[in-house]
mmCIF file of C-alpha atoms in Angstrom:
data_model
loop_
_atom_site.group_PDB
_atom_site.id
_atom_site.type_symbol
_atom_site.label_atom_id
_atom_site.label_comp_id
_atom_site.label_asym_id
_atom_site.label_seq_id
_atom_site.Cartn_x
_atom_site.Cartn_y
_atom_site.Cartn_z
ATOM 1 C CA SER A 1 16.337 20.076 -31.569
ATOM 2 C CA GLN A 2 18.961 18.061 -33.402
ATOM 3 C CA GLN A 3 19.409 14.507 -32.301
ATOM 4 C CA GLY A 4 21.135 11.504 -33.820
ATOM 5 C CA GLU A 5 19.365 8.180 -33.568
ATOM 6 C CA GLU A 6 21.616 5.197 -34.064
ATOM 7 C CA ASP A 7 20.812 1.620 -34.801
ATOM 8 C CA PRO A 8 21.423 -1.044 -33.932
ATOM 9 C CA GLN A 9 22.145 -0.313 -30.276
ATOM 10 C CA ALA A 10 24.435 -3.332 -30.183
ATOM 11 C CA LEU A 11 25.960 -5.596 -32.796
ATOM 12 C CA SER A 12 27.891 -8.834 -32.377
ATOM 13 C CA ILE A 13 29.716 -10.341 -35.355
ATOM 14 C CA GLN A 14 32.529 -12.749 -36.179
ATOM 15 C CA GLU A 15 35.952 -11.548 -37.185
ATOM 16 C CA GLY A 16 36.120 -11.088 -40.935
ATOM 17 C CA GLU A 17 32.469 -10.115 -41.304
ATOM 18 C CA ASN A 18 31.267 -6.641 -42.218
ATOM 19 C CA ALA A 19 29.549 -4.365 -39.692
ATOM 20 C CA THR A 20 27.030 -1.702 -40.626
ATOM 21 C CA MET A 21 25.633 0.892 -38.294
ATOM 22 C CA ASN A 22 23.191 3.653 -39.081
ATOM 23 C CA CYS A 23 22.493 7.164 -37.908
ATOM 24 C CA SER A 24 19.344 9.176 -38.623
ATOM 25 C CA TYR A 25 18.797 12.815 -37.799
ATOM 26 C CA LYS A 26 16.025 15.391 -37.838
ATOM 27 C CA THR A 27 17.227 18.737 -39.188
ATOM 28 C CA SER A 28 19.472 19.737 -42.081
ATOM 29 C CA ILE A 29 23.187 19.516 -41.459
ATOM 30 C CA ASN A 30 26.424 20.810 -42.987
ATOM 31 C CA ASN A 31 28.350 17.705 -42.054
ATOM 32 C CA LEU A 32 28.231 14.528 -40.027
ATOM 33 C CA GLN A 33 31.061 12.884 -38.145
ATOM 34 C CA TRP A 34 31.723 9.385 -36.853
ATOM 35 C CA TYR A 35 33.778 8.623 -33.746
ATOM 36 C CA ARG A 36 34.970 5.431 -32.090
ATOM 37 C CA GLN A 37 35.382 4.901 -28.360
ATOM 38 C CA ASN A 38 37.151 1.957 -26.857
ATOM 39 C CA SER A 39 35.872 0.995 -23.426
ATOM 40 C CA GLY A 40 36.403 3.773 -20.885
ATOM 41 C CA ARG A 41 38.702 5.733 -23.170
ATOM 42 C CA GLY A 42 38.551 8.955 -25.145
ATOM 43 C CA LEU A 43 36.864 9.194 -28.520
ATOM 44 C CA VAL A 44 38.767 8.908 -31.767
ATOM 45 C CA HIS A 45 37.606 10.780 -34.839
ATOM 46 C CA LEU A 46 37.026 8.477 -37.816
ATOM 47 C CA ILE A 47 35.476 10.427 -40.669
ATOM 48 C CA LEU A 48 33.779 13.749 -41.383
ATOM 49 C CA ILE A 49 31.434 13.776 -44.362
ATOM 50 C CA ARG A 50 30.076 17.051 -45.713
ATOM 51 C CA SER A 51 26.513 17.551 -46.839
ATOM 52 C CA ASN A 52 27.572 17.729 -50.512
ATOM 53 C CA GLU A 53 29.337 14.352 -50.307
ATOM 54 C CA ARG A 54 27.560 11.039 -50.726
ATOM 55 C CA GLU A 55 30.298 8.625 -49.797
ATOM 56 C CA LYS A 56 33.684 8.695 -48.149
ATOM 57 C CA HIS A 57 36.295 6.032 -47.517
ATOM 58 C CA SER A 58 39.086 5.655 -44.995
ATOM 59 C CA GLY A 59 40.889 2.326 -44.990
ATOM 60 C CA ARG A 60 38.295 -0.334 -44.085
ATOM 61 C CA LEU A 61 35.688 2.305 -43.286
ATOM 62 C CA ARG A 62 33.022 3.522 -45.682
ATOM 63 C CA VAL A 63 30.589 6.240 -44.727
ATOM 64 C CA THR A 64 27.556 7.216 -46.767
ATOM 65 C CA LEU A 65 25.282 10.192 -46.348
ATOM 66 C CA ASP A 66 21.777 10.513 -47.753
ATOM 67 C CA THR A 67 20.559 14.024 -47.022
ATOM 68 C CA SER A 68 17.141 13.340 -48.572
ATOM 69 C CA LYS A 69 16.544 10.587 -46.028
ATOM 70 C CA LYS A 70 18.494 12.370 -43.306
ATOM 71 C CA SER A 71 20.573 9.317 -42.622
ATOM 72 C CA SER A 72 24.151 8.099 -42.657
ATOM 73 C CA SER A 73 25.743 4.701 -42.400
ATOM 74 C CA LEU A 74 29.156 3.485 -41.304
ATOM 75 C CA LEU A 75 30.417 0.252 -42.826
ATOM 76 C CA ILE A 76 33.437 -1.525 -41.387
ATOM 77 C CA THR A 77 34.679 -4.216 -43.760
ATOM 78 C CA ALA A 78 36.630 -7.341 -42.781
ATOM 79 C CA SER A 79 36.194 -6.599 -39.094
ATOM 80 C CA ARG A 80 38.844 -7.426 -36.517
ATOM 81 C CA ALA A 81 38.655 -8.050 -32.770
ATOM 82 C CA ALA A 82 40.359 -4.661 -32.318
ATOM 83 C CA ASP A 83 37.295 -2.986 -33.882
ATOM 84 C CA THR A 84 35.341 -3.866 -30.738
ATOM 85 C CA ALA A 85 34.209 -0.455 -29.478
ATOM 86 C CA SER A 86 31.297 1.961 -29.338
ATOM 87 C CA TYR A 87 30.679 4.006 -32.457
ATOM 88 C CA PHE A 88 28.969 7.387 -32.326
ATOM 89 C CA CYS A 89 27.659 9.637 -35.028
ATOM 90 C CA ALA A 90 28.036 13.322 -34.224
ATOM 91 C CA LEU A 91 25.980 16.173 -35.621
ATOM 92 C CA PRO A 92 26.567 19.923 -35.508
ATOM 93 C CA SER A 93 23.951 21.892 -33.676
ATOM 94 C CA THR A 94 22.838 25.421 -34.429
ATOM 95 C CA GLY A 95 24.962 28.140 -32.949
ATOM 96 C CA GLY A 96 28.287 26.637 -33.843
ATOM 97 C CA PHE A 97 30.771 24.504 -31.913
ATOM 98 C CA LYS A 98 28.073 22.442 -30.280
ATOM 99 C CA THR A 99 28.244 18.788 -31.313
ATOM 100 C CA ILE A 100 25.449 16.387 -30.495
ATOM 101 C CA PHE A 101 26.438 12.736 -30.212
ATOM 102 C CA GLY A 102 24.057 9.940 -31.044
ATOM 103 C CA ALA A 103 23.404 7.223 -28.474
ATOM 104 C CA GLY A 104 26.001 4.985 -30.102
ATOM 105 C CA THR A 105 26.271 1.454 -31.434
ATOM 106 C CA ARG A 106 28.230 -1.023 -29.345
ATOM 107 C CA LEU A 107 30.105 -3.361 -31.669
ATOM 108 C CA PHE A 108 31.567 -6.645 -30.448
ATOM 109 C CA VAL A 109 33.782 -8.579 -32.839
ATOM 110 C CA LYS A 110 34.418 -12.157 -31.822
ATOM 111 C CA ALA A 111 37.788 -13.673 -32.678
ATOM 112 C CA ASP B 1 51.892 16.064 -31.733
ATOM 113 C CA THR B 2 48.226 15.099 -32.078
ATOM 114 C CA GLU B 3 47.728 14.238 -28.442
ATOM 115 C CA VAL B 4 45.419 15.692 -25.832
ATOM 116 C CA THR B 5 46.525 14.868 -22.319
ATOM 117 C CA GLN B 6 44.358 14.857 -19.208
ATOM 118 C CA THR B 7 45.318 14.610 -15.563
ATOM 119 C CA PRO B 8 44.586 12.915 -13.320
ATOM 120 C CA LYS B 9 43.412 9.645 -14.880
ATOM 121 C CA HIS B 10 41.327 8.835 -11.821
ATOM 122 C CA LEU B 11 40.015 11.046 -9.043
ATOM 123 C CA VAL B 12 38.062 10.191 -5.921
ATOM 124 C CA MET B 13 36.717 13.091 -3.904
ATOM 125 C CA GLY B 14 34.313 13.824 -1.119
ATOM 126 C CA MET B 15 31.397 16.191 -1.484
ATOM 127 C CA THR B 16 33.220 18.923 0.446
ATOM 128 C CA ASN B 17 36.495 18.721 -1.476
ATOM 129 C CA LYS B 18 37.864 21.112 -4.068
ATOM 130 C CA LYS B 19 39.778 19.583 -6.938
ATOM 131 C CA SER B 20 40.761 20.438 -10.496
ATOM 132 C CA LEU B 21 40.945 18.519 -13.743
ATOM 133 C CA LYS B 22 43.584 19.538 -16.257
ATOM 134 C CA CYS B 23 43.764 19.242 -20.018
ATOM 135 C CA GLU B 24 46.588 20.176 -22.370
ATOM 136 C CA GLN B 25 47.092 20.158 -26.132
ATOM 137 C CA HIS B 26 49.915 21.361 -28.365
ATOM 138 C CA MET B 27 48.212 21.169 -31.743
ATOM 139 C CA GLY B 28 47.601 24.908 -31.928
ATOM 140 C CA HIS B 29 43.868 24.364 -31.602
ATOM 141 C CA ARG B 30 41.963 27.445 -30.470
ATOM 142 C CA ALA B 31 38.755 25.634 -29.457
ATOM 143 C CA MET B 32 38.633 23.423 -26.383
ATOM 144 C CA TYR B 33 35.772 21.453 -24.885
ATOM 145 C CA TRP B 34 34.680 19.724 -21.697
ATOM 146 C CA TYR B 35 32.301 16.766 -21.912
ATOM 147 C CA LYS B 36 30.704 14.593 -19.260
ATOM 148 C CA GLN B 37 29.986 10.959 -20.055
ATOM 149 C CA LYS B 38 28.022 8.529 -17.937
ATOM 150 C CA ALA B 39 28.369 4.785 -18.445
ATOM 151 C CA LYS B 40 26.862 3.483 -21.704
ATOM 152 C CA LYS B 41 25.785 7.004 -22.710
ATOM 153 C CA PRO B 42 27.155 9.427 -25.292
ATOM 154 C CA PRO B 43 29.318 12.369 -24.233
ATOM 155 C CA GLU B 44 27.355 15.450 -23.188
ATOM 156 C CA LEU B 45 28.817 18.851 -23.882
ATOM 157 C CA MET B 46 29.477 21.024 -20.821
ATOM 158 C CA PHE B 47 31.629 23.957 -21.975
ATOM 159 C CA VAL B 48 33.340 25.269 -25.090
ATOM 160 C CA TYR B 49 36.166 27.791 -25.177
ATOM 161 C CA SER B 50 37.044 29.576 -28.387
ATOM 162 C CA TYR B 51 40.188 31.705 -28.457
ATOM 163 C CA GLU B 52 40.402 31.357 -24.667
ATOM 164 C CA LYS B 53 36.937 32.830 -24.157
ATOM 165 C CA LEU B 54 33.953 30.886 -22.903
ATOM 166 C CA SER B 55 31.726 30.353 -25.913
ATOM 167 C CA ILE B 56 29.211 27.805 -24.670
ATOM 168 C CA ASN B 57 28.011 26.870 -21.181
ATOM 169 C CA GLU B 58 25.365 24.178 -21.398
ATOM 170 C CA SER B 59 23.619 25.305 -18.208
ATOM 171 C CA VAL B 60 26.164 23.456 -16.117
ATOM 172 C CA PRO B 61 25.794 23.809 -12.317
ATOM 173 C CA SER B 62 28.129 26.363 -10.764
ATOM 174 C CA ARG B 63 29.923 23.662 -8.782
ATOM 175 C CA PHE B 64 31.769 23.107 -12.084
ATOM 176 C CA SER B 65 33.968 26.069 -12.983
ATOM 177 C CA PRO B 66 35.978 26.041 -16.222
ATOM 178 C CA GLU B 67 39.111 28.039 -16.862
ATOM 179 C CA CYS B 68 41.253 28.504 -19.957
ATOM 180 C CA PRO B 69 44.494 30.171 -18.806
ATOM 181 C CA ASN B 70 46.104 30.008 -22.259
ATOM 182 C CA SER B 71 45.602 28.492 -25.690
ATOM 183 C CA SER B 72 47.069 25.124 -24.658
ATOM 184 C CA LEU B 73 45.480 24.574 -21.267
ATOM 185 C CA LEU B 74 41.985 23.951 -20.037
ATOM 186 C CA ASN B 75 41.012 23.377 -16.421
ATOM 187 C CA LEU B 76 37.809 22.281 -14.759
ATOM 188 C CA HIS B 77 37.540 23.284 -11.107
ATOM 189 C CA LEU B 78 35.294 21.131 -8.976
ATOM 190 C CA HIS B 79 33.691 22.118 -5.682
ATOM 191 C CA ALA B 80 30.910 20.654 -3.552
ATOM 192 C CA LEU B 81 30.088 17.943 -6.069
ATOM 193 C CA GLN B 82 27.296 15.431 -5.707
ATOM 194 C CA PRO B 83 27.530 11.646 -6.118
ATOM 195 C CA GLU B 84 25.562 11.925 -9.371
ATOM 196 C CA ASP B 85 28.480 13.945 -10.798
ATOM 197 C CA SER B 86 30.537 10.753 -10.878
ATOM 198 C CA ALA B 87 31.378 10.181 -14.539
ATOM 199 C CA LEU B 88 34.121 10.183 -17.145
ATOM 200 C CA TYR B 89 35.147 13.766 -17.933
ATOM 201 C CA LEU B 90 36.540 14.222 -21.404
ATOM 202 C CA CYS B 91 38.481 17.127 -22.803
ATOM 203 C CA ALA B 92 38.702 17.773 -26.535
ATOM 204 C CA SER B 93 40.224 20.333 -28.851
ATOM 205 C CA SER B 94 39.672 21.397 -32.447
ATOM 206 C CA THR B 95 40.346 24.148 -34.916
ATOM 207 C CA PRO B 96 38.052 27.091 -34.195
ATOM 208 C CA SER B 97 35.678 26.296 -37.032
ATOM 209 C CA PRO B 98 32.134 26.145 -35.651
ATOM 210 C CA LEU B 99 30.998 23.854 -38.426
ATOM 211 C CA TYR B 100 33.817 21.528 -39.435
ATOM 212 C CA ASN B 101 35.267 20.801 -36.040
ATOM 213 C CA GLU B 102 36.973 17.420 -36.027
ATOM 214 C CA GLN B 103 37.651 17.005 -32.345
ATOM 215 C CA PHE B 104 40.651 15.375 -30.747
ATOM 216 C CA PHE B 105 39.846 13.828 -27.387
ATOM 217 C CA GLY B 106 41.945 13.132 -24.340
ATOM 218 C CA PRO B 107 41.684 9.789 -22.511
ATOM 219 C CA GLY B 108 39.464 11.277 -19.825
ATOM 220 C CA THR B 109 39.418 11.563 -16.055
ATOM 221 C CA ARG B 110 37.312 9.010 -14.225
ATOM 222 C CA LEU B 111 35.732 10.926 -11.348
ATOM 223 C CA THR B 112 34.096 9.294 -8.342
ATOM 224 C CA VAL B 113 32.289 11.470 -5.808
ATOM 225 C CA LEU B 114 31.687 9.853 -2.440
#
């Protein structure tokens, strides 16, 4: 069954540094999404990248998708303390509507 | 309005109580979701409604009963819960596209079962 594996599990960086987190998956996908969750809150959608796209940008976020390696990465540039959160990749499952979330990367940005 | 609202924010209930969680959105989305999230874990899908009809039930115990009375509202009725059901319950909505479903999440209800 589809499953997203994320690494690292946790990441601690200084403000201003870049943060990269990765997501690998097992079966072919039509798209992959990234979400952010601040502690104890709801998730916020960041980016959806389709299988025919290799790279997508949104502000300080850059997402890449390599379908041959079945992997995606999320890069946050010039990180800020406010970026401290958990980041999840999300994959569509067969049958429609079902989204499988990866285990998440917990990012801590030190001021 | 791109907001999904959930009430209550916090709920404490005994194992014999009956309570309901409510979710509302006014984005015209015709797909709505319930997720359960334990601490330091990803959200786990419970139910999906599409056009007010139950589309997915992820083998959730019958003590959880979803209801979608109209296209803007989603309820989760709770009865005879167990302490292990304590979690953050998240509601989400999206356009009814099974594949490209960017989901908008509410802030969640923190449920504690005593």
